XYZ file of C-alpha atoms in Angstrom:
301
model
C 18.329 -13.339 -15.967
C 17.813 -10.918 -19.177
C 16.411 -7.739 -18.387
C 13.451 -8.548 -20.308
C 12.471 -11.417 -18.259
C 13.570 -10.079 -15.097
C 11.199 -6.877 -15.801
C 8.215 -9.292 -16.836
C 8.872 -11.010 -13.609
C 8.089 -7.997 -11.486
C 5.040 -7.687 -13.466
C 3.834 -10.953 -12.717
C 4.404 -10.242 -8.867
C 2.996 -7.139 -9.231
C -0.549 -9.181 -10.897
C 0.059 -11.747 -8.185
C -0.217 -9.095 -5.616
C -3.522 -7.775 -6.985
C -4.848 -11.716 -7.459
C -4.362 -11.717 -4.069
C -6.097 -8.712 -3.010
C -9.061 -9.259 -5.063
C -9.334 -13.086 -3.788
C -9.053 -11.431 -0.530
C -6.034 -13.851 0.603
C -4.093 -10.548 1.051
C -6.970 -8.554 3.790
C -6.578 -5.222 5.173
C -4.725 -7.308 8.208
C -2.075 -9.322 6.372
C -1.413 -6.590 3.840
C -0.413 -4.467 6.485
C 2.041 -7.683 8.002
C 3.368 -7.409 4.660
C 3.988 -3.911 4.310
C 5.334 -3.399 7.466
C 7.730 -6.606 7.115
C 8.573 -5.011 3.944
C 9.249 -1.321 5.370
C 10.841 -2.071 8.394
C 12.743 -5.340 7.397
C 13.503 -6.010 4.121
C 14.412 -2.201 3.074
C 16.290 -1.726 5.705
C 18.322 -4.399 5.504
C 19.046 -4.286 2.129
C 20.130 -0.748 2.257
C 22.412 -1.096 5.184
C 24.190 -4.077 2.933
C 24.331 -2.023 0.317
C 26.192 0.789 1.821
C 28.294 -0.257 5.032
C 31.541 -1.347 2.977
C 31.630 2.024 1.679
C 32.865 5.740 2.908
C 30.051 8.258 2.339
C 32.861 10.372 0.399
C 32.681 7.655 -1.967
C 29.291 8.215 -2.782
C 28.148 11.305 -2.283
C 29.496 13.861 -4.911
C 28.516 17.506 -5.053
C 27.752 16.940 -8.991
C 25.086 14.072 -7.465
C 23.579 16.230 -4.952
C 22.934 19.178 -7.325
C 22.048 16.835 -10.535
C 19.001 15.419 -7.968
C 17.841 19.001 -6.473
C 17.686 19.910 -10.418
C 16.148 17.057 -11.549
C 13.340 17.462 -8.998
C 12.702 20.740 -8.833
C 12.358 21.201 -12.626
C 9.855 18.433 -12.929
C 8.269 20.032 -9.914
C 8.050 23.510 -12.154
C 6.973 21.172 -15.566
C 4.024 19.941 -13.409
C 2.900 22.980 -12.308
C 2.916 24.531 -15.039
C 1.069 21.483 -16.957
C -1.479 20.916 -13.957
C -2.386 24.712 -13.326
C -5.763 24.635 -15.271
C -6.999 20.936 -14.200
C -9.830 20.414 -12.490
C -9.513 21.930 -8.506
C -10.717 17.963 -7.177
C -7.356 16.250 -9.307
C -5.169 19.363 -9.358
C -2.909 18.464 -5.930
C -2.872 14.912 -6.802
C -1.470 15.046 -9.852
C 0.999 17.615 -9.294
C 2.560 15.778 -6.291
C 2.770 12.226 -8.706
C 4.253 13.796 -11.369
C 7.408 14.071 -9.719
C 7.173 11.741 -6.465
C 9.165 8.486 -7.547
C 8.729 4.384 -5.572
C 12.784 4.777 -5.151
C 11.788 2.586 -2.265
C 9.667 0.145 -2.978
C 10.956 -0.046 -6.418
C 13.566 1.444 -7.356
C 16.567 0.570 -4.793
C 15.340 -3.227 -5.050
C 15.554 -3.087 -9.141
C 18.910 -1.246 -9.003
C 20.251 -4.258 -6.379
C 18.862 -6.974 -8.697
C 20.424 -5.153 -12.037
C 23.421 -3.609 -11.302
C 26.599 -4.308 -9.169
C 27.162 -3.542 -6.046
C 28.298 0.382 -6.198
C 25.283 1.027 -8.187
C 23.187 -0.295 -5.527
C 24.721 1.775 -2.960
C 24.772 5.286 -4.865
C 20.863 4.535 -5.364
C 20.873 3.612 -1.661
C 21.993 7.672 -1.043
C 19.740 9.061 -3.469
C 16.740 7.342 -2.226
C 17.651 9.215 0.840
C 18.293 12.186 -0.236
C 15.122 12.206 -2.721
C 13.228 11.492 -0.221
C 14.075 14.415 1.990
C 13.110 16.191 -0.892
C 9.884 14.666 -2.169
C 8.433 13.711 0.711
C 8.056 16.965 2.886
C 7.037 18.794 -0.754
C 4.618 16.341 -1.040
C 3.141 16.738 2.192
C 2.981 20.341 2.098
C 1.634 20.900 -1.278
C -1.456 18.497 -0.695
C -1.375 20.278 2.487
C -1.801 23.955 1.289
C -4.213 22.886 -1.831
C -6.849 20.935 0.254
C -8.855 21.472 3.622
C -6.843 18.589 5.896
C -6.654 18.868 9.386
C -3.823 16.597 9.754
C -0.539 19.223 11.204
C 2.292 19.671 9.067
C 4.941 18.777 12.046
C 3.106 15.758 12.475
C 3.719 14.109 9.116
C 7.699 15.617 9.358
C 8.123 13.652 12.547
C 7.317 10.632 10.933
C 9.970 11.295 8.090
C 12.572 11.691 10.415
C 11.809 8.317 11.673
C 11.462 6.357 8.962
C 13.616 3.322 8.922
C 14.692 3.848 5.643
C 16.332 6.741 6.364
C 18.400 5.889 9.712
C 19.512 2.381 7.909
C 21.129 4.827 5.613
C 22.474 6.840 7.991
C 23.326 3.819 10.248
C 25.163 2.253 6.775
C 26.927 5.339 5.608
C 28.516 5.490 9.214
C 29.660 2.090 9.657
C 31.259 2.045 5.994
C 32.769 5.592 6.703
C 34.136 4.901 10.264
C 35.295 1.262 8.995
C 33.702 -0.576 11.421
C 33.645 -4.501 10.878
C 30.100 -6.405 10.826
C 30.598 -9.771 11.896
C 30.172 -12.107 8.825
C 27.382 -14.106 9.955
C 25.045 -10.589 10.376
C 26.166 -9.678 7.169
C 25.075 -12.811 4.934
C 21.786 -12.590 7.449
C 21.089 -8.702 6.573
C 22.183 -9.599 2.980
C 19.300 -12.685 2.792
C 16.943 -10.257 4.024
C 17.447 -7.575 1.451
C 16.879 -9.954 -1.224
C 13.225 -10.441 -0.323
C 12.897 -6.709 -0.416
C 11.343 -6.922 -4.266
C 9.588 -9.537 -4.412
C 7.723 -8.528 -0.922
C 7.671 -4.609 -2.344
C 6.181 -5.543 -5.317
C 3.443 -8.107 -3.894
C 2.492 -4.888 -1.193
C 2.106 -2.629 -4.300
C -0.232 -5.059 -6.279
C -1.834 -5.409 -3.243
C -2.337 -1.828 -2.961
C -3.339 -0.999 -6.163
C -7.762 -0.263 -6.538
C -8.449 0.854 -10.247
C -11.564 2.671 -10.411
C -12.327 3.963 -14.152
C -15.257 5.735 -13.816
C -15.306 9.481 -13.581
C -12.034 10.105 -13.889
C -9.814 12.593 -15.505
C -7.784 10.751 -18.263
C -5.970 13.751 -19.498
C -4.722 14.358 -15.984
C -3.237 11.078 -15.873
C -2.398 10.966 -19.189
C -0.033 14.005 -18.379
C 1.090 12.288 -14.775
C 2.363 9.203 -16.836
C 4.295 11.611 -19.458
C 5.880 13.561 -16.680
C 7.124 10.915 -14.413
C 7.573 7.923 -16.798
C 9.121 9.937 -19.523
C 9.880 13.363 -18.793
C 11.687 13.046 -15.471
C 14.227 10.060 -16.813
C 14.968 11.885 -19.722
C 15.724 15.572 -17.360
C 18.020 12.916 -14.959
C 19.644 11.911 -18.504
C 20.042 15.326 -19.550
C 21.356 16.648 -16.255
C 23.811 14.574 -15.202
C 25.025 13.869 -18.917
C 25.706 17.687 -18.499
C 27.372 17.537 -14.600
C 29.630 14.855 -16.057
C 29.501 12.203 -13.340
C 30.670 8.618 -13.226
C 29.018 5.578 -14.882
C 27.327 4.215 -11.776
C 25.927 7.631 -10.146
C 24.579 8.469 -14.032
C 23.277 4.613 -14.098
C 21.799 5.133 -10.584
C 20.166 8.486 -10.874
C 18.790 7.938 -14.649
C 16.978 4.515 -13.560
C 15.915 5.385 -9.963
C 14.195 8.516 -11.399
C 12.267 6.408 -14.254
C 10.383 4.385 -11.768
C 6.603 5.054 -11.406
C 4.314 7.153 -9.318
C 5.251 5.917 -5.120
C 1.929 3.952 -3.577
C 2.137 6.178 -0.986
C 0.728 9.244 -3.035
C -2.167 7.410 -2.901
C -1.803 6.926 1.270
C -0.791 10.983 1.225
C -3.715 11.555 -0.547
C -5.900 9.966 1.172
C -5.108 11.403 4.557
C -4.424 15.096 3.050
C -7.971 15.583 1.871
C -6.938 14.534 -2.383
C -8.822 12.691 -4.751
C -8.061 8.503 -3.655
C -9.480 7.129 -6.648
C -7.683 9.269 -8.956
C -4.364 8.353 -7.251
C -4.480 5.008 -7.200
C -5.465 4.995 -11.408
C -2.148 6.869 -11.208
C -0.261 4.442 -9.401
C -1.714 1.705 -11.222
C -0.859 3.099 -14.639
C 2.431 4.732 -14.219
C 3.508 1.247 -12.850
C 2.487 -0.586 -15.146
C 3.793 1.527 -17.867
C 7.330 1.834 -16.191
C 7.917 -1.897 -16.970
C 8.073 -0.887 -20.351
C 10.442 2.607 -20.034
C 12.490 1.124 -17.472
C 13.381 -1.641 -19.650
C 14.058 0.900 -22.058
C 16.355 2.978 -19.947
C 18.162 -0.286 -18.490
C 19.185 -0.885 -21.648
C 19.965 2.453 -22.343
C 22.543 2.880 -19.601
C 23.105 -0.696 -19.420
C-alpha cells in the first residue's frame, strides 16, 4: 500500500476511534479492554518479534544512543526556552508535549508497517531507550511545576514495569544469546503484533476530547511546531551529522516525527496540569503528523 493511502488509513482509524467514543460504543469500560489488550498484548508482542532474531550489538550503536540523548534534550532546552513566559495554568503541559513522542502507540507500529524488518527493530530499541528518557522527565517536570500529591517513586515503579520495556529486554536477550523460539510461537507473537496499529490507533481516537473553548492557541500552536516539525528536523540534523546507517537514520528521523503521546494527557491529568489543554494537544499534533510524517517517509524513504 502507498504511503499516502496507508497514512490516510490511520486517519480513518484514528476518526473511527473517536465515532466510537462519541456514539459511546467505545465506554470508559471497553476502552480500557482495549487499551490494556493493546499495552500488554499487541506491543509487546510485536516488539519481541521485532527484535529476538537479532544481537543487541547489532542495534545498539554508541552514535544511536548519543544522536537520541541530543535530540531530546535539545528540544527539551527549545521548549523551555519557548514556554518560559506562557501562562502558569498551560506552562508544564506544554513543555512536557513538546518533546514527549507516541513511539509506542504510534510510532513502532508505523515503522513495522513501512519499513523492513531491521528498521522495525532499531525503532523497537529507541522506543526503549526514549522512553527511559521521556518518561521519568515527564513525570518530574509536571511534578515540580504543579501541587500533585502523587510520589515521584511511585510513578518510576510503574516504568520499570511496563511491558513494553521487559519485551524489549526479554527480545534483545533471546536474539543476543541465540536462543530458538519454536516456530509456531513465533508466527502466533508475529499475528499479534500486527493488530498493534490498528488497536493503538482506535485507543487514541478513543482517547482524544477536544474542548476549544478557553484555550491557549499560541501555546499549542508552538507544541505542534516543536514536536511535529522541530524535533524531526533536530533527529535529521543530528544523526546526518553522527553519520549512522540507513535504517538507524530512517528509524530515529520517523519515530521522532510522530505526535504528542496520549498519555501526556493521562500524566497530566494525575500531576495536577491543565486536561483540556492536553488533549487539544494530542488531538492536533496527531492529526497534523499524518501530514509531516508522510512528508518525512518520503523523505528517508
Amino acid at each position: 500500500m502507498p504511503v499516502f493511502e496507508r497514512l490516510m488509513a490511520l486517519l480513518g482509524l484514528l476518526v473511527i476511534g473517536v465515532g466510537l467514543r462519541i456514539t459511546g460504543v467505545l465506554d470508559d469500560s471497553r476502552a480500557a479492554r482495549l487499551n490494556s489488550l493493546t499495552y500488554y498484548v499487541a506491543l509487546p508482542a510485536l516488539i519481541f518479534i521485532s527484535t529476538y532474531q537479532q544481537s543487541i550489538t547489532e542495534l545498539l550503536s554508541r552514535a544511536l544512543l548519543e544522536g537520541l540523548i541530543i535530540v531530546v534534550v535539545a528540544t527539551v532546552g527549545l521548549a523551555w526556552i519557548i514556554h518560559r513566559n506562557a501562562s502558569t495554568q498551560y506552562r508544564s503541559v506544554a513543555l512536557v508535549q513538546s518533546y514527549h513522542s507516541n513511539l509506542g502507540y504510534l510510532g513502532l507500529p508505523l515503522v513495522a508497517a513501512t519499513f523492513e524488518a531491521r528498521v522495525t527493530a532499531i525503532a523497537s530499541v529507541i522506543l526503549g531507550i526514549v522512553s527511559l528518557i521521556q518518561v521519568p522527565l515527564t513525570i518530574l517536570i509536571l511534578t515540580m511545576m504543579s501541587d500533585a500529591n502523587t510520589r515521584f517513586h511511585h510513578e518510576l515503579r510503574r516504568l520499570v514495569t511496563n511491558p513494553v520495556l521487559l519485551s524489549l529486554l526479554v527480545g534483545l536477550a533471546v536474539g543476543s544469546t541465540g536462543l530458538a523460539i519454536p516456530s509456531v510461537a513465533a508466527t502466533g507473537l508475529d499475528a499479534l503484533g500486527t493488530l498493534a496499529l490498528p488497536l493503538a490507533l482506535l485507543c487514541v481516537g478513543s482517547s482524544l476530547n477536544v474542548d476549544l473553548s478557553a484555550v491557549d492557541l499560541s501555546a499549542t500552536g508552538w507544541v505542534v511546531a516543536l514536536k511535529n516539525g522541530c524535533m524531526p528536523a533536530l533527529a535529521w540534523g543530528v544523526f546526518s551529522l553522527l553519520a549512522v546507517k540507513p535504517a538507524t537514520f530512517t528509524a530515529s528521523v520517523v519515530m521522532f516525527g510522530t505526535p504528542t503521546a496520549v498519555s501526556t494527557f493521562v500524566y497530566a491529568n494525575e500531576l495536577g496540569g491543565d486536561e483540556q489543554f492536553a488533549s487539544l494537544n494530542v488531538f492536533v499534533t496527531t492529526f497534523i503528523s499524518t501530514g509531516t510524517l508522510f512528508l518525512l517517509i518520503r523523505l528517508v524513504s
